[in-house]
């Protein structure tokens, strides 16, 4: 007796309500966020531990009289009031401004001049560009050691060469009247390379048809540079101005290796003054206050440059 196969039947499908779908979506979203935080949490811990926490801690430290060894005490704004009356701090500020006033414009002008000279199809141009950029890769500490040997007043190569030329021996980094200018020259030896690379990249983006049109209209090289090239390089120049200004206001390692703020305090800059107060004089709160004065100066400089750039953009937009 044969039996017919029974038809297969599926269980009835149960539909999900919109509320259940939303709860499931929220669970998936929470799982995704938890997985993402599990991956990025090590980086967040490093950032908090090495940047945010020290910034907040040093800000609180600037309102305290603290040597980092014995228990400190809250002094409020006394550290900042003392800075306003400290002649050593005023000297450090003056030296920093002098260094920045020399280094920043010279690095920009030198970088632009070399970039224009190297923005040509000449033989071995790749080698020349590399040689200009190599000093920028060398650390400031290595530069300081190198030039300390070269400019040594007793055994340095520079004085030996001057002796053969019939020039009297120079004090160089041990002379208060020469030390700051020599430090600027050493910084230019390496800092110009960065400006050259940035300007070279920007010169590649200058529309060649604008340059050609200006030449067809009878403009010479100086006029092309003034009316075509420099306006096209304005955004890059503002960036380099801000970058070099920040670098100049924060100079430390070169001075620490070469002059240690001397001779007679002629090369003591603000960052070196902060280091002296914190790690030589053990007045960490006072040094932190000086550091925040410098930080405020950096913020103001960046804000001013940004406002100037925004104003120029509005003027250009209005003209167009």
XYZ file of C-alpha atoms in Angstrom:
320
model
C 0.000 0.000 0.000
C 1.652 3.249 -1.122
C 1.428 6.432 0.832
C 1.571 9.854 -0.708
C 4.278 12.225 0.650
C 3.000 14.856 2.973
C 3.434 18.449 1.878
C 6.129 20.389 3.719
C 4.825 23.300 5.699
C 6.894 26.214 7.105
C 6.158 27.659 10.490
C 4.183 30.850 10.357
C 6.384 33.917 9.950
C 6.287 36.280 12.894
C 6.690 39.953 11.958
C 8.759 42.423 14.014
C 7.246 45.587 15.225
C 8.866 49.004 14.541
C 9.728 49.341 18.224
C 11.626 46.050 18.197
C 13.484 47.094 15.036
C 14.531 50.355 16.665
C 15.758 48.520 19.773
C 17.758 46.127 17.614
C 19.286 49.044 15.708
C 20.250 50.729 18.997
C 21.892 47.527 20.209
C 23.887 47.248 16.996
C 24.901 50.905 17.284
C 26.059 50.397 20.892
C 28.071 47.343 19.848
C 29.672 49.295 16.999
C 30.569 52.193 19.320
C 31.997 49.844 21.899
C 34.138 48.166 19.242
C 35.338 51.522 17.916
C 36.275 52.758 21.403
C 38.110 49.497 22.068
C 40.318 50.207 19.048
C 40.947 53.920 19.676
C 41.151 53.891 23.474
C 44.958 53.318 23.568
C 45.493 56.408 21.405
C 43.061 58.431 23.499
C 44.908 57.468 26.680
C 48.242 58.490 25.144
C 46.845 61.838 23.945
C 45.276 62.592 27.305
C 48.359 61.518 29.222
C 50.900 63.384 27.093
C 49.036 66.546 26.077
C 45.745 67.404 27.764
C 46.641 66.423 31.328
C 50.055 68.201 31.296
C 48.459 71.360 29.878
C 45.845 71.485 32.622
C 48.351 70.547 35.322
C 50.883 73.183 34.235
C 48.124 75.814 34.138
C 47.234 75.043 37.746
C 50.948 74.982 38.585
C 51.337 78.540 37.286
C 49.087 79.736 40.142
C 51.169 78.014 42.807
C 54.542 78.445 44.491
C 55.878 74.964 43.869
C 59.321 73.391 43.486
C 57.946 69.940 42.538
C 59.605 68.438 45.637
C 58.080 69.965 48.742
C 54.358 70.738 49.175
C 53.437 73.922 47.315
C 50.929 76.631 48.104
C 48.367 78.590 46.115
C 49.527 82.120 45.261
C 47.001 83.106 42.598
C 48.318 85.706 40.156
C 51.457 86.499 42.148
C 53.673 84.608 39.687
C 52.340 86.675 36.794
C 52.744 89.924 38.748
C 56.344 88.972 39.523
C 57.005 88.313 35.837
C 55.869 91.833 34.965
C 58.548 93.226 37.291
C 61.334 90.721 36.553
C 64.176 92.332 34.529
C 65.522 88.904 33.567
C 62.184 87.977 32.033
C 62.049 91.267 30.137
C 65.535 90.546 28.813
C 64.414 87.084 27.701
C 61.371 88.562 25.946
C 63.544 91.151 24.201
C 66.018 88.494 23.057
C 63.186 86.319 21.768
C 61.657 89.178 19.803
C 65.051 90.108 18.368
C 65.657 86.530 17.289
C 62.210 86.277 15.698
C 62.515 89.671 13.991
C 65.723 88.535 12.314
C 64.999 84.890 11.639
C 61.441 84.984 10.300
C 61.777 87.542 7.462
C 65.247 86.349 6.456
C 64.082 82.740 6.244
C 61.090 83.701 4.102
C 63.066 85.948 1.757
C 65.940 83.479 1.485
C 63.585 80.553 0.932
C 61.669 82.402 -1.794
C 64.846 83.505 -3.566
C 66.305 79.988 -3.567
C 62.973 78.479 -4.622
C 62.738 80.800 -7.618
C 66.348 80.031 -8.520
C 65.738 76.267 -8.284
C 62.393 76.362 -10.111
C 64.132 75.971 -13.444
C 65.184 73.196 -15.756
C 68.903 73.256 -15.112
C 71.445 70.486 -14.861
C 71.627 68.709 -11.493
C 68.667 70.713 -10.167
C 67.525 67.682 -8.164
C 70.904 67.531 -6.436
C 70.809 71.239 -5.611
C 67.323 70.935 -4.117
C 68.429 67.999 -1.990
C 71.501 69.846 -0.724
C 69.353 72.815 0.271
C 66.888 70.626 2.167
C 69.397 68.331 3.944
C 70.280 70.833 6.733
C 66.604 70.983 7.714
C 66.697 67.259 8.508
C 69.666 67.681 10.850
C 68.523 68.139 14.448
C 69.158 71.422 16.202
C 71.271 69.593 18.790
C 73.598 68.240 16.110
C 73.768 71.691 14.521
C 74.708 73.213 17.858
C 77.505 70.711 18.455
C 78.837 71.171 14.920
C 78.909 74.958 15.000
C 80.245 75.016 18.553
C 83.373 73.307 17.240
C 83.557 75.506 14.140
C 83.068 78.763 16.076
C 85.181 77.894 19.089
C 87.182 81.090 19.845
C 90.380 79.181 20.641
C 90.463 76.068 18.479
C 87.679 76.603 15.938
C 88.057 76.415 12.182
C 86.500 79.866 11.717
C 89.160 81.725 13.679
C 91.891 79.691 12.007
C 90.584 80.757 8.607
C 90.324 84.379 9.718
C 93.913 84.247 10.979
C 95.105 83.157 7.524
C 93.147 86.041 6.021
C 94.768 88.525 8.369
C 91.625 89.165 10.436
C 91.877 89.348 14.208
C 90.465 86.582 16.375
C 86.720 86.807 17.045
C 84.756 85.793 20.115
C 81.800 84.451 18.111
C 79.398 82.675 20.500
C 81.318 83.934 23.539
C 80.897 87.578 22.445
C 77.640 89.223 23.662
C 77.556 91.400 20.565
C 77.873 88.508 18.116
C 76.201 85.519 19.745
C 72.585 86.274 18.847
C 73.362 87.094 15.209
C 75.381 83.889 14.845
C 72.525 81.862 16.298
C 70.214 83.403 13.713
C 72.645 82.455 10.932
C 72.873 78.888 12.226
C 69.085 78.664 12.314
C 68.853 80.055 8.789
C 71.278 77.391 7.582
C 68.651 74.780 8.385
C 65.365 76.697 8.443
C 65.610 78.097 4.919
C 65.430 74.561 3.484
C 61.872 74.084 4.726
C 60.765 77.369 3.144
C 62.432 76.387 -0.122
C 60.541 73.102 -0.329
C 57.172 74.709 0.451
C 57.721 77.576 -1.972
C 58.877 75.188 -4.700
C 55.659 73.218 -4.361
C 53.640 76.447 -4.484
C 55.493 77.738 -7.541
C 54.429 74.618 -9.426
C 50.806 75.692 -8.939
C 51.241 79.212 -10.324
C 49.251 79.202 -13.598
C 51.808 79.385 -16.421
C 49.300 81.123 -18.680
C 49.231 84.101 -16.290
C 53.009 84.388 -16.409
C 52.996 84.076 -20.187
C 50.267 86.697 -20.530
C 52.182 89.126 -18.346
C 55.317 88.649 -20.445
C 53.370 89.153 -23.665
C 52.057 92.422 -22.205
C 55.635 93.588 -21.761
C 56.183 92.865 -18.044
C 59.764 92.201 -17.000
C 60.870 89.604 -14.455
C 60.489 91.969 -11.515
C 56.980 92.975 -12.552
C 55.962 89.344 -13.101
C 57.265 88.494 -9.645
C 55.455 91.412 -8.017
C 52.088 91.251 -9.792
C 51.718 87.539 -10.627
C 53.956 85.260 -8.585
C 53.815 86.897 -5.146
C 49.991 87.285 -5.083
C 49.663 83.615 -6.032
C 52.006 82.682 -3.169
C 50.171 84.735 -0.523
C 48.442 81.773 1.226
C 51.718 79.855 1.395
C 53.544 82.926 2.683
C 51.004 83.387 5.484
C 51.415 79.731 6.450
C 55.207 79.986 6.460
C 55.094 83.252 8.383
C 53.038 81.644 11.141
C 55.130 78.456 11.137
C 58.458 80.254 11.307
C 57.168 82.683 13.942
C 56.070 79.830 16.187
C 59.416 78.101 15.667
C 61.320 81.296 16.491
C 59.358 82.004 19.666
C 59.965 78.439 20.865
C 63.693 78.176 20.119
C 65.497 76.293 22.884
C 67.627 73.309 21.911
C 70.102 75.256 19.765
C 70.679 77.771 22.568
C 70.929 75.050 25.196
C 73.684 73.270 23.256
C 75.678 76.327 22.173
C 75.496 79.271 24.576
C 73.227 78.173 27.476
C 71.719 81.643 27.500
C 75.036 83.452 27.641
C 77.230 85.304 27.396
C 75.858 87.707 30.010
C 72.299 86.671 29.211
C 72.505 87.959 25.640
C 70.914 84.780 24.215
C 68.504 83.900 27.019
C 65.112 83.455 25.343
C 61.748 82.798 26.956
C 61.799 79.003 26.644
C 65.307 78.853 28.100
C 64.150 81.160 30.901
C 61.304 78.721 31.631
C 63.777 75.828 31.753
C 66.067 77.747 34.090
C 63.256 78.579 36.495
C 61.856 75.047 36.555
C 65.014 72.899 36.572
C 67.802 75.144 37.842
C 66.094 77.509 40.263
C 63.390 74.950 41.214
C 60.626 77.562 40.963
C 58.381 75.457 38.750
C 55.275 77.579 39.352
C 57.093 80.713 38.253
C 58.419 78.927 35.163
C 54.940 77.646 34.312
C 53.607 81.201 34.461
C 56.313 82.325 32.013
C 55.403 79.407 29.736
C 51.762 80.478 29.664
C 52.737 84.046 28.845
C 54.549 82.614 25.826
C 51.538 80.432 24.966
C 49.299 83.500 25.053
C 51.699 85.334 22.745
C 51.569 82.410 20.298
C 47.770 82.384 20.356
C 47.617 86.128 19.760
C 50.102 85.875 16.867
C 48.123 83.089 15.233
C 44.844 84.958 15.725
C 46.202 88.183 14.253
C 47.562 86.411 11.180
C 44.263 84.617 10.693
C 42.300 87.865 10.930
C 44.645 89.538 8.446
C 44.259 86.642 6.043
C 40.468 86.658 6.397
C 40.372 90.398 5.767
C 42.495 90.021 2.648
C 40.148 87.296 1.440
C 37.134 89.550 1.907
C 38.869 92.397 0.071
C 39.776 90.117 -2.841
C 36.236 88.762 -2.921
C 34.809 92.284 -3.005
C 37.070 93.271 -5.873
C 36.130 90.242 -7.899
